[in-house]
Structure formats: C-alpha cells, structure tokens
Short mmCIF file of C-alpha atoms and ligand atoms in Angstrom, two decimals:
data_model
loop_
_atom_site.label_atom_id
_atom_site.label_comp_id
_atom_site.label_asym_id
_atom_site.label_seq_id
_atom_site.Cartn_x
_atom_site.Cartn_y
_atom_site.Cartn_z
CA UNK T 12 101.66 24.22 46.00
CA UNK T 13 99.37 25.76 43.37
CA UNK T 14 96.52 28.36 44.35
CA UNK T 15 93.67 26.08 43.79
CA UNK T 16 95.65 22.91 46.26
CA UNK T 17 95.41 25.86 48.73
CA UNK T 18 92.01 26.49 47.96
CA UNK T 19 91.16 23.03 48.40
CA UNK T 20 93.76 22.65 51.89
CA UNK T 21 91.38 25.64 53.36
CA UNK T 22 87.77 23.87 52.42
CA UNK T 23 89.06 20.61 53.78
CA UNK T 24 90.45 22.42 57.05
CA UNK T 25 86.86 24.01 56.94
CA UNK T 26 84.80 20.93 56.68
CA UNK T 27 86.72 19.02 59.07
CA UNK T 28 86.37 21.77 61.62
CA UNK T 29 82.70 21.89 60.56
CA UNK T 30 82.16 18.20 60.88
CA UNK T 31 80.31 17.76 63.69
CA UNK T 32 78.17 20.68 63.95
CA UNK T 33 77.38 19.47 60.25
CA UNK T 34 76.34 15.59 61.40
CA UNK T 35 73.65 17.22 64.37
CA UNK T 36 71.97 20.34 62.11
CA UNK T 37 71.52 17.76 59.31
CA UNK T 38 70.19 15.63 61.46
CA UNK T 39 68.24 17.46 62.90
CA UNK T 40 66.72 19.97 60.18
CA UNK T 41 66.49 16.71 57.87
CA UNK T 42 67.99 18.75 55.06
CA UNK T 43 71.39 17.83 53.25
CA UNK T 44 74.50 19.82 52.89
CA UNK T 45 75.89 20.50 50.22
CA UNK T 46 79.49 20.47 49.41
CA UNK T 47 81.39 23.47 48.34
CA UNK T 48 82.08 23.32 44.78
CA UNK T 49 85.88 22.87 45.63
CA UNK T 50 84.94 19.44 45.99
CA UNK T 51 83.15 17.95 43.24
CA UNK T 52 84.67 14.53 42.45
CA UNK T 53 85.08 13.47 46.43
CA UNK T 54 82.23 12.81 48.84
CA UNK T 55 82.61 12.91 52.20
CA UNK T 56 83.42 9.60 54.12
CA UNK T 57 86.08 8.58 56.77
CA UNK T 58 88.07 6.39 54.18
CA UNK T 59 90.24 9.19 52.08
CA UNK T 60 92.09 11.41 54.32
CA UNK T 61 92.43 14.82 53.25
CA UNK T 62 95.33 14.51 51.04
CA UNK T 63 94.02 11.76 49.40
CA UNK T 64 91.02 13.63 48.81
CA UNK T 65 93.06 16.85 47.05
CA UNK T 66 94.88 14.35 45.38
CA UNK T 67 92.05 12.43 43.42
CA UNK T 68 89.89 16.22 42.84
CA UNK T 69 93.07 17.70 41.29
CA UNK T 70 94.62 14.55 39.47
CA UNK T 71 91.04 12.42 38.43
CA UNK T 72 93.38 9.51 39.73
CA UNK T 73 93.98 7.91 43.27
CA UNK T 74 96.21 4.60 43.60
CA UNK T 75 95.80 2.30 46.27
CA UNK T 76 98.97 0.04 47.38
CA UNK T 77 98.41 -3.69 48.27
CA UNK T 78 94.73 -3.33 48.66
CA UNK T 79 93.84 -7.21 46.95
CA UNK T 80 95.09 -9.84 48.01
CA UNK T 81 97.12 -12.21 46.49
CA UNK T 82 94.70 -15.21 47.46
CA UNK T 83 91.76 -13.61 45.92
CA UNK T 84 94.01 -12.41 42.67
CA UNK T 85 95.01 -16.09 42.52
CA UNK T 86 91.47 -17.29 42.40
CA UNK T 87 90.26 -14.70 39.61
CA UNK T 88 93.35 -16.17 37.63
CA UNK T 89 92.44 -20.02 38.14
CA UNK T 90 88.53 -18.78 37.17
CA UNK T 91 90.27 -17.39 33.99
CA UNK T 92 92.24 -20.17 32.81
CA UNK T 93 89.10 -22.90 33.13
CA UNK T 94 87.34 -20.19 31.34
CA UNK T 95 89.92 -19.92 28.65
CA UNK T 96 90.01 -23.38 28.35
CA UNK T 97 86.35 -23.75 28.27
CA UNK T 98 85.63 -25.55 31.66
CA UNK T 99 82.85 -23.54 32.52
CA UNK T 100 80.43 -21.82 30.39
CA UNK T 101 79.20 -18.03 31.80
CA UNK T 102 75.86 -16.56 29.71
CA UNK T 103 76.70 -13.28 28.58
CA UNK T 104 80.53 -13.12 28.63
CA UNK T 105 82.62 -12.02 25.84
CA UNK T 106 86.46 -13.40 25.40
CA UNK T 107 87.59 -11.50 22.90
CA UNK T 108 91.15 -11.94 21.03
CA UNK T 109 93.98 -9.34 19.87
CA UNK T 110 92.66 -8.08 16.18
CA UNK T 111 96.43 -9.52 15.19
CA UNK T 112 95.92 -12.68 16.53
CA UNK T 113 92.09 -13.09 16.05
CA UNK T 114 92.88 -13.27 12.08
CA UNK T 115 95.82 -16.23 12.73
CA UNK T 116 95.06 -19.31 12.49
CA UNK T 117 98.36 -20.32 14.07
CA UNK T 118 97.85 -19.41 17.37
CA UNK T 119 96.56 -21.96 20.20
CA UNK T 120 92.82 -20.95 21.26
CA UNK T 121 93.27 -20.03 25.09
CA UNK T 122 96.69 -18.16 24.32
CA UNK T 123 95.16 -15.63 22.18
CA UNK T 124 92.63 -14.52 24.67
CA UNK T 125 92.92 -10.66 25.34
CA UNK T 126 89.96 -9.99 27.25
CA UNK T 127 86.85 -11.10 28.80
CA UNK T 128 84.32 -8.73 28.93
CA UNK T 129 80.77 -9.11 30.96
CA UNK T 130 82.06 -11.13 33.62
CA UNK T 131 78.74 -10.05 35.60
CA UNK T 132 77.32 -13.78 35.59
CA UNK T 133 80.50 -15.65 36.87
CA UNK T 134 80.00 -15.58 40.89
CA UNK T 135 83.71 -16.39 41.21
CA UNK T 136 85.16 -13.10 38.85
CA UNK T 137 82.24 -11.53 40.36
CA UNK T 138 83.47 -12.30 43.95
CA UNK T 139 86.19 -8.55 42.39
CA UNK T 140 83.08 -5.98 42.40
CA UNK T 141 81.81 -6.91 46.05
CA UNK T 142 85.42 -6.85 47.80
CA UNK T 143 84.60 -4.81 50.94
CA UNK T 144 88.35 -3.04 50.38
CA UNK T 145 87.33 -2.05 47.02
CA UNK T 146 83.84 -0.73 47.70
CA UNK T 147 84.86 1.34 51.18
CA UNK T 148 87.02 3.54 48.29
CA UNK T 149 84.01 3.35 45.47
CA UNK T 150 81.77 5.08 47.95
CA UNK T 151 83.70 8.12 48.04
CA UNK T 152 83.04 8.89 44.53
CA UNK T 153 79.44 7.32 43.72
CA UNK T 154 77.73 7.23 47.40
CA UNK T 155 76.66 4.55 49.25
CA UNK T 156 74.53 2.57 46.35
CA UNK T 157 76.62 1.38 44.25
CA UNK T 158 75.73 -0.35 40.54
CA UNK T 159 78.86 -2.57 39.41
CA UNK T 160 77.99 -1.46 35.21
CA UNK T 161 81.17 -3.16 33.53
CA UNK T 162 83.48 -5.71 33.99
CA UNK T 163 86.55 -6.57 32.71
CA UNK T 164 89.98 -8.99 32.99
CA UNK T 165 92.39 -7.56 30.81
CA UNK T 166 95.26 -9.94 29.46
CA UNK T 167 97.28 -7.88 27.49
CA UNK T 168 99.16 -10.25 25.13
CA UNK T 169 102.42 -10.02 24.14
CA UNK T 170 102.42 -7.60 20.90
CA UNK T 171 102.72 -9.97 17.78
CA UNK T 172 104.95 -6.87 16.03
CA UNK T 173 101.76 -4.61 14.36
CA UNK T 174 101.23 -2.72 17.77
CA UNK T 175 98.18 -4.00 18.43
CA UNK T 176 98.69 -4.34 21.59
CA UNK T 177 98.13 -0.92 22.85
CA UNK T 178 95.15 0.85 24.17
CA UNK T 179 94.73 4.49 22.55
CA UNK T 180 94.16 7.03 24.68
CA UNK T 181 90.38 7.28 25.93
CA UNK T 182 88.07 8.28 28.10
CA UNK T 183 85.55 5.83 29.81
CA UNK T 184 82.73 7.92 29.74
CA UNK T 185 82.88 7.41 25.89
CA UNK T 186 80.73 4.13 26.20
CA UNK T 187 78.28 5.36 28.67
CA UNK T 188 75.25 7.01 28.19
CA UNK T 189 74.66 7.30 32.39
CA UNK T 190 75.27 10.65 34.24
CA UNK T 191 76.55 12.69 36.23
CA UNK T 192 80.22 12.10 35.23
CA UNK T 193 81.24 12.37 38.78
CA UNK T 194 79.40 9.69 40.48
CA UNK T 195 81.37 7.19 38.14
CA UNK T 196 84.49 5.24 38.92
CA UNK T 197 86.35 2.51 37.90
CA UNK T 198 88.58 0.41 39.71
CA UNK T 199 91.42 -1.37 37.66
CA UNK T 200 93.88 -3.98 40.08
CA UNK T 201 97.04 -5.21 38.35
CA UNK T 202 96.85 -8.50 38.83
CA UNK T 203 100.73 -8.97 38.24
CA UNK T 204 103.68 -6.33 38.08
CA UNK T 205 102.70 -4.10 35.40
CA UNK T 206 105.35 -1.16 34.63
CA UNK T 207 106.33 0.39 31.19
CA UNK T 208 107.56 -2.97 29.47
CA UNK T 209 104.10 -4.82 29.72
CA UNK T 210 102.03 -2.01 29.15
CA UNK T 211 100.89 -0.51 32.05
CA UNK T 212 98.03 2.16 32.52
CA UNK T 213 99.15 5.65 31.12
CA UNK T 214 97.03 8.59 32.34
CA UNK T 215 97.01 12.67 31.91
CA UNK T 216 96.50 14.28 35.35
CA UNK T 217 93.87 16.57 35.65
CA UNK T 218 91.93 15.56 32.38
CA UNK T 219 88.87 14.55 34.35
CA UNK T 220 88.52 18.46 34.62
CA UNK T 221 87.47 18.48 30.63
CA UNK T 222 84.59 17.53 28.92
CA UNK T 223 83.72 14.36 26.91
CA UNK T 224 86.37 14.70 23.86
CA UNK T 225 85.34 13.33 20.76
CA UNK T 226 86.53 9.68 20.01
CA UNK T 227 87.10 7.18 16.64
CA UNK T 228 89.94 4.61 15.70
CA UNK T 229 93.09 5.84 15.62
CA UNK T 230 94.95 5.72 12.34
CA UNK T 231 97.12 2.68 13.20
CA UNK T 232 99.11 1.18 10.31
CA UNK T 233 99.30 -2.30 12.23
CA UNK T 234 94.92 -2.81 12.91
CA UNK T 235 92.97 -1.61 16.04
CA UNK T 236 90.78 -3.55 18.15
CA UNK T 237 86.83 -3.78 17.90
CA UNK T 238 85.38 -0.52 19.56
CA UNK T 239 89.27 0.79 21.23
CA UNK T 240 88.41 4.33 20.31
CA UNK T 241 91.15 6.75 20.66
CA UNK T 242 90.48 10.81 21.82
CA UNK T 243 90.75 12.68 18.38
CA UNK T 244 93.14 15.69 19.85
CA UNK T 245 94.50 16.01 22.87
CA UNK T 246 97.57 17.69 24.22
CA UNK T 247 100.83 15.72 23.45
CA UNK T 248 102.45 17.90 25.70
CA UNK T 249 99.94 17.23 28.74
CA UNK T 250 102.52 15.40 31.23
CA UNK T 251 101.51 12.05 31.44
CA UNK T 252 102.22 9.20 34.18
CA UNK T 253 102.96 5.44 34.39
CA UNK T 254 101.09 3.82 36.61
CA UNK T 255 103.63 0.84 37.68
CA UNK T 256 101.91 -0.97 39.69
CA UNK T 257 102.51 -4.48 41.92
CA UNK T 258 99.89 -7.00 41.87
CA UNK T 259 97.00 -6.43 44.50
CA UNK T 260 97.65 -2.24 43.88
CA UNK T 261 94.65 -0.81 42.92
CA UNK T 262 93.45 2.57 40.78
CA UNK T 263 90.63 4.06 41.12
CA UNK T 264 89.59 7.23 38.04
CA UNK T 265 87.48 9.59 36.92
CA UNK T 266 85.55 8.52 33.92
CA UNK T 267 86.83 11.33 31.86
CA UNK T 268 90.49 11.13 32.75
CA UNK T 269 92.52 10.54 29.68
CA UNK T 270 94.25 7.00 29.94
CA UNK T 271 95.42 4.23 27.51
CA UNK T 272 98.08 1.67 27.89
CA UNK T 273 101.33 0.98 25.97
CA UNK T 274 102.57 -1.92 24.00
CA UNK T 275 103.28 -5.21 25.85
CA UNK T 276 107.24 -5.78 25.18
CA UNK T 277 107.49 -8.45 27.32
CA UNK T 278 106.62 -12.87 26.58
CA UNK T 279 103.86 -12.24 29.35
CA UNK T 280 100.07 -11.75 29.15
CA UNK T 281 99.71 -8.35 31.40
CA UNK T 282 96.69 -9.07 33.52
CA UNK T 283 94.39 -6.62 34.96
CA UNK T 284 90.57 -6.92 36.46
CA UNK T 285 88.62 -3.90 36.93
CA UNK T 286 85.27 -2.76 37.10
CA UNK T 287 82.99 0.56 36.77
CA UNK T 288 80.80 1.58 39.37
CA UNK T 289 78.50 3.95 39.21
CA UNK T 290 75.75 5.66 41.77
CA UNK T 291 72.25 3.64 41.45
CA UNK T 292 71.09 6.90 41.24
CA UNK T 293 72.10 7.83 38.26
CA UNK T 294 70.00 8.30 34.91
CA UNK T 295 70.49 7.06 31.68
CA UNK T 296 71.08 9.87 28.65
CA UNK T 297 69.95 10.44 24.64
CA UNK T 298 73.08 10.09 23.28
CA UNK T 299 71.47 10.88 19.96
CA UNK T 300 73.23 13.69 18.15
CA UNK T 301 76.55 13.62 20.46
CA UNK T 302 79.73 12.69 20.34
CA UNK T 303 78.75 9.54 21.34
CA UNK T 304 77.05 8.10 18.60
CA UNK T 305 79.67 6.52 17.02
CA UNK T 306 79.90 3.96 20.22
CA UNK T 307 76.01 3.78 20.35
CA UNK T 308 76.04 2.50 16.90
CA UNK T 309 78.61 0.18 16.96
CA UNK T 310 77.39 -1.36 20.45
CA UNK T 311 73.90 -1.86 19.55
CA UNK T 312 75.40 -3.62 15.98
CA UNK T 313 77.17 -5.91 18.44
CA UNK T 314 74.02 -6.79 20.96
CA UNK T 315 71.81 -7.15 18.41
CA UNK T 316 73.83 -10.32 17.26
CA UNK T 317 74.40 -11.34 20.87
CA UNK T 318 71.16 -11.65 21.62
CA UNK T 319 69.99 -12.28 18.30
CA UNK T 320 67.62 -9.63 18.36
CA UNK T 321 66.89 -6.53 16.16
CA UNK T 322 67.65 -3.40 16.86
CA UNK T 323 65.15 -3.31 19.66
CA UNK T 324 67.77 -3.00 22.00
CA UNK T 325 68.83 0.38 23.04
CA UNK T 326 72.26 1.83 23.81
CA UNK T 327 71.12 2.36 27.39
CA UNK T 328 69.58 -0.96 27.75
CA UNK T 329 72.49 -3.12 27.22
CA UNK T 330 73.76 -1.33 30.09
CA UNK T 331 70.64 -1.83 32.31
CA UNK T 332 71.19 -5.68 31.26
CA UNK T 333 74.55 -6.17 32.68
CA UNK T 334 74.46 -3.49 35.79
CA UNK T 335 74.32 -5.13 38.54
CA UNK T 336 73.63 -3.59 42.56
CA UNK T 337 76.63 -4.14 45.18
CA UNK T 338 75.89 -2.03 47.77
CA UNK T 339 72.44 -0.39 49.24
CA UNK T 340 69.48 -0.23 46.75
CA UNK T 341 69.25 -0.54 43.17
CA UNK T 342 67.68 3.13 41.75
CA UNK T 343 67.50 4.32 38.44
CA UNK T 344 70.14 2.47 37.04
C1 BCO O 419 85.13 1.74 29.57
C2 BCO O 419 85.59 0.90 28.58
C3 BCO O 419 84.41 0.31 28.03
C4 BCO O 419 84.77 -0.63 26.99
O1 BCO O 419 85.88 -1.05 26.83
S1 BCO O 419 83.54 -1.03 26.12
C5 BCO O 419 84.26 -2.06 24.91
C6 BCO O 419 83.28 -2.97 24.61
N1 BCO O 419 83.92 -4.06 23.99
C7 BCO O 419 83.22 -5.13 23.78
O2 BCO O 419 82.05 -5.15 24.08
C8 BCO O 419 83.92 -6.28 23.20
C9 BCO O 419 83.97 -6.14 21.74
N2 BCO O 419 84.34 -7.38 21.17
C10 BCO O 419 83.45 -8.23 20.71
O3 BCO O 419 82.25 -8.04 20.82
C11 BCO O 419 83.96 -9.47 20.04
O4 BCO O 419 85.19 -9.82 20.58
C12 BCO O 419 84.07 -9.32 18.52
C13 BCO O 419 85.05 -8.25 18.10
C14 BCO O 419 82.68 -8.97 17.94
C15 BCO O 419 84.52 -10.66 17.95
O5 BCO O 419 83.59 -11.63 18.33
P1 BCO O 419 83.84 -13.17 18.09
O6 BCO O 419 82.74 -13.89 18.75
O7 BCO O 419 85.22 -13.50 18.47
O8 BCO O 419 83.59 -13.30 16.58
P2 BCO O 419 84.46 -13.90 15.42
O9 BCO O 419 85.64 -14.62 15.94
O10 BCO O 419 83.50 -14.64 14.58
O11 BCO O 419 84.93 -12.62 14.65
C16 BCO O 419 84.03 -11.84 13.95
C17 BCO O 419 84.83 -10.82 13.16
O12 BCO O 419 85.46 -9.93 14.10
C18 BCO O 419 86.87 -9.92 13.88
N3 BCO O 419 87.50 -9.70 15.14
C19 BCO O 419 87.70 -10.59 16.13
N4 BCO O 419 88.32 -10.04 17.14
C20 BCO O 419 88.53 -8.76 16.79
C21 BCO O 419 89.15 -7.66 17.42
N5 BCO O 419 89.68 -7.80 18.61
N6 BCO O 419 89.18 -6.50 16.77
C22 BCO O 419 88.67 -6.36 15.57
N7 BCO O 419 88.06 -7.35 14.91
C23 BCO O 419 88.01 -8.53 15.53
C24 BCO O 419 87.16 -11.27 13.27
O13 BCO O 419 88.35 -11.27 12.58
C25 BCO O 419 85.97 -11.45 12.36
O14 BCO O 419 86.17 -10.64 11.22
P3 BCO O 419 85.84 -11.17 9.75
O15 BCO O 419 84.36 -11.38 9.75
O16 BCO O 419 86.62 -12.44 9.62
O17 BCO O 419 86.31 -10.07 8.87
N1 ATP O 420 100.31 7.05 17.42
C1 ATP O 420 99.54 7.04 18.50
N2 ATP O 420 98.32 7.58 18.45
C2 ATP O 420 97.53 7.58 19.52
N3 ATP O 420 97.88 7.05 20.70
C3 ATP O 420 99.09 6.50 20.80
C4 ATP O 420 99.98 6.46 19.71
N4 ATP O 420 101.12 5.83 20.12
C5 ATP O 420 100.92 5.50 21.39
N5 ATP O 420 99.71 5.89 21.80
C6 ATP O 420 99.10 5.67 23.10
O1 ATP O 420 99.85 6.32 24.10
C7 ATP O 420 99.95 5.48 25.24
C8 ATP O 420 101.37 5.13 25.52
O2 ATP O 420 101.88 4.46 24.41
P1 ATP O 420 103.34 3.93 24.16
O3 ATP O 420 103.21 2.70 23.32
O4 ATP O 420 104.24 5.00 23.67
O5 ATP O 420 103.72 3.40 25.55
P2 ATP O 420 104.63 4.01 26.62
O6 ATP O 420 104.07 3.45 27.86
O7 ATP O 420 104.77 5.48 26.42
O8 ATP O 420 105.94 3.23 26.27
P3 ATP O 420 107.44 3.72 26.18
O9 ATP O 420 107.91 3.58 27.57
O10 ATP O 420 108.01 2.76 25.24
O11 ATP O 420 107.39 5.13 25.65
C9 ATP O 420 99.10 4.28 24.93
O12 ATP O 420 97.78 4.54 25.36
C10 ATP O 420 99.15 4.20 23.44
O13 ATP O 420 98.05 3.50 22.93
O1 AKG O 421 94.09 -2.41 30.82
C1 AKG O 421 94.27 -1.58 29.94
O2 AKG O 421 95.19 -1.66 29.16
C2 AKG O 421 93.34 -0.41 29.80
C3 AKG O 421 91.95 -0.84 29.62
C4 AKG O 421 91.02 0.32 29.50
O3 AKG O 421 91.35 1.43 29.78
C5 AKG O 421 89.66 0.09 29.05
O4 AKG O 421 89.35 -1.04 28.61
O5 AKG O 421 88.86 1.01 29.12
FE1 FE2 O 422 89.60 2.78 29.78
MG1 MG O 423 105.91 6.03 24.46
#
C-alpha cells in the first residue's frame, strides 16, 4: 500500500469515528465542516464505502458492476434506432457520422451514425440522467444538486480501415468552461460488452491529479473527427487500463482523467450512453487566453450555424442552453 493510501485509510478511519459527533455540532453551530484535504474528489455520503472512496481519490476512476438494467438499456437502444431512422424528430440533437464514413456516399444513412449528441430534449434517452442508481453515485462527487450538462450515445462503428474509429486521448474538462474541476463527473454505461476488440474506454490512473493539459487534433494519417481533440504530451509510459465492461456496468471519472478509446475491430457498433453532471453550483469561466480556446472557437463556429445566429452566443452559453437540473435546485449553472 503506498504512503498516501495510508494517509487516506487513517482520515477515513478518522471521519468515520468522527461521524456522529460531526452530524450534532454541525447541526447545531449551523456551520459546515470541511473535509480534510485528503479528500478532495469524494464527498461524504453513505453510498461509497471507504474503499471505494480511496479508490476513486487515488485513481480519478470508480466502476460500478450491473448498475443499469438491461430493460432500461433496451429502451435507450429502441429510442436510438427510430431516431436513426428518423421516426421521431428531437430539437437540438446532433447525430453525427464517422469523418470516414461521413465523406462516403456508399454507406446506408442510419448505419453510419456514430453519435448523437444533445440528447437533453428526448424524454425517453433522457429517462439515463435521472436513473435514481446513477444519481445516488453522482452525488458523491458534485453534491446533492445536480445539473445533467452533456449527453451522449456513443456507437462506435466498426473502423472502415483509416483508424478513425478511435478516440485520442482527452480530458473532459477540455470542453468546459464550468468550475471547480472536482464537482464534475461523468457517467459512461456500456450498453453492450465492450473489451479491447470494440474499443473500450482506456484511462491513465491518477491523471485527474494534473492540471488541464493542452489539447488539438492529433496527427492522424487516416482523418480525425470534428472537435476529438487529443492531449498534446502525456506520458506513454503512464500505465494505462481497459475498462472491459458488460452491458448495464457503469464508470463514473474525474473530468481531468486522461481517457480515449481504441479502434473498433469488431462488425459491431460499440454502444455507450453517458452523461456529465456537474454541481448547480458551479460557475461558468473566461476561457479567453487559455488552453481552451481552441474548443471555444470551434464550438461557438458550430452553434452559431445551429441556431443560425451570429456569434452572439457565448462558449458558456451553449452550455447554459443544454444543462439541464436532475436533482435539488438549479444554481448558477
Ligand atoms: C466531454 C466530451 C465533450 C465532447 O465530446 S464535446 C464534442 C462536441 N461535439 C459535437 O458537438 C458534435 C460535433 N459534430 C457536429 O457538430 C456535426 O456532426 C458536424 C461535424 C458539424 C457535421 O454536421 P452535419 O450536420 O452532419 O453536416 P454535414 O453532413 O453537412 O457536414 C458538414 C461538413 O462536416 C464534415 N463532417 C461530417 N461529419 C464529420 C466528422 N465526424 N468529422 C469531421 N468532419 C465531418 C462533412 O464531411 C462536411 O464537410 P465538407 O463541407 O463536405 O468538407
Ligand atoms: N498515435 C496515437 N496518438 C494518440 N493517441 C493514440 C494513438 N494511437 C492510439 N491512441 C489512443 O490510445 C488509446 C488506445 O488506442 P489503441 O488503438 O492502441 O487501442 P488499444 O485499446 O490499446 O488496443 P490494442 O489492444 O490493440 O492495443 C485510444 O484512445 C487511442 O485513440
Ligand atoms: O465512448 C468513447 O469512446 C469515449 C467517448 C469520450 O470519451 C468522449 O466523448 O468524451
Ligand atoms: Fe471523454
Ligand atoms: Mg494499443
């Protein structure tokens, strides 16, 4: 066990011992406590247990067995299909196709679907972001009000042989200009067996610890997709982890852990749904002069066409546009 696990093993032996005291003073004084700086990324609620506490504040990373079920799975994937094949029409959401097959003209309309972004507006795909098993684990990292920012079902297509297919390693926190860091999360449910051949999730433990990299495309011989920035440098040596996953398992990670996802080798579209939350409280940053201009730019390009407007729309508020309150009250968000 390394030092700081032991440090952590002794604060969480502390704070359980120093629960209940804790829950009458606070009460009674009407002041809050504040947690030791040990733990940062975990708030306190009965939900994680203290392993799985240590766990997500060392790794940035906490995975969740079985915690969808396979009815509700079932009925995101029927509301996808009638969406691919354009039975219903939701205002807002963007199906976007893989940069090698978006430039085909052989390739049938609903099969080259790779993702549908903005799924805010569809109650059904919507039905994801209020699950009560999902939101008991988003708590412990934003609180108990809880925006749902950004929605997405990934369906990873089968590479078409240029590589396109993959997701360059990233951080999250890239394309948002809300803080604090820590009171993000995103929840990402495979929606099907997802291992190494489809492309599953690929993370670097302990990268949440760093600070916003700097991001751009990646120099891929085959094409990249619209706005899949990659992290300039980062360690090739870092140990990374697969996350094969069964359908229903859920991860929840930091916004700055590093993550991408590998080709898809298989005939299959790999699907995934996942959201971000964040705490309503949050506040919205000037991105202006960071490494985050580059997204800024690019996103405002795209939502000025969208909602064939000028560039009156900021960064921040296509954000405010699409967040959307789950749990308790809606803040500054
Ligand atoms: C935490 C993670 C947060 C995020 O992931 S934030 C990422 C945000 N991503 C998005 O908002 C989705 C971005 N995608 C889009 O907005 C649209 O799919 C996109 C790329 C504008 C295409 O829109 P469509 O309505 O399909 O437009 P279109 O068919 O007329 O194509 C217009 C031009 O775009 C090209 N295109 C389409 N899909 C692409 C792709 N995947 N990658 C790169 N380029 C792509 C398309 O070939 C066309 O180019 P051209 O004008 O013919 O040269
Ligand atoms: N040349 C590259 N530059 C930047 N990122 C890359 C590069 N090659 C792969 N990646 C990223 O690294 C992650 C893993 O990619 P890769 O395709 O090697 O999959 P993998 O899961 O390691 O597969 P395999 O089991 O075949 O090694 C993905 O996020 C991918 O986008
Ligand atoms: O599902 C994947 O391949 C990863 C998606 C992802 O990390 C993202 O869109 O930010
Ligand atoms: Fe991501
Ligand atoms: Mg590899």
């Amino acid at each position: 066990m390394s030092r700081a696990t032991e440090r952590l093993k002794i604060v969480l032996n502390h704070l359980d011992r120093s629960n209940a005291a804790r829950a009458s003073f606070t009460s009674s004084q009407n002041v809050s406590y504040h947690h030791p700086q040990a733990l940062r990324y975990t708030l306190d609620t009965d939900t994680l247990s203290p392993e799985q506490r240590i766990a997500y504040e060392e790794d940035g990373f906490i995975l969740i067995r079985n915690l969808v079920s396979e009815e509700d799975i079932d009925r995101f994937r029927a509301e996808f299909e009638r969406i691919c094949k354009r039975e219903v029409q939701i205002p807002g959401l963007i199906v976007m196709r893989d940069v090698a097959i978006a430039k085909s003209e052989f390739v049938a309309e609903e099969k080259a679907v790779s993702k549908l972004q903005d799924f805010q507006e569809d109650p059904e795909l919507f039905r994801y972001c209020a699950l009560p098993e999902i939101l008991k684990y988003v708590e412990c990292f934003t609180g108990p009000n809880i925006m749902a920012m950004h929605t997405m079902l990934i369906n990873k297509p089968p590479d078409a042989g240029k590589k396109t297919s993959r997701h360059p390693m990233h951080q999250d926190l890239h394309y948002f200009p809300f803080r604090p860091a820590d009171r993000i999360v995103c929840s990402w449910t495979a929606m099907e067996k997802v291992n190494r051949q489809n492309g599953c999730l690929v993370v670097l433990p302990g990268t949440h610890k760093g600070t916003l990299l700097e991001h751009n495309y990646p120099e891929w011989e085959g094409g990249v997709n619209k706005m899949y920035h990659g992290v300039r440098n980062y360690d090739p040596q870092h140990p990374r982890v697969h996350l094969e996953m069964e359908k229903g398992d859920t991860v929840f990670f930091h916004p700055l852990l590093i993550h991408g996802s590998g080709m898809n080798q298989t005939k299959g579209f790999r699907k995934a749904i996942s959201c971000h939350y964040a705490s309503a409280d949050c506040y919205y940053i000037d991105v202006k002069g960071t490494t985050q201009e580059n997204i800024s730019n690019e996103v405002k390009e795209i939502a000025a066409r969208k909602y064939g407007v000028d560039d009156t729309i900021t960064f921040q508020d296509t954000w405010a546009l699409r967040g959307r309150l789950v749990q308790g009250e809606r803040i500054s968000l």
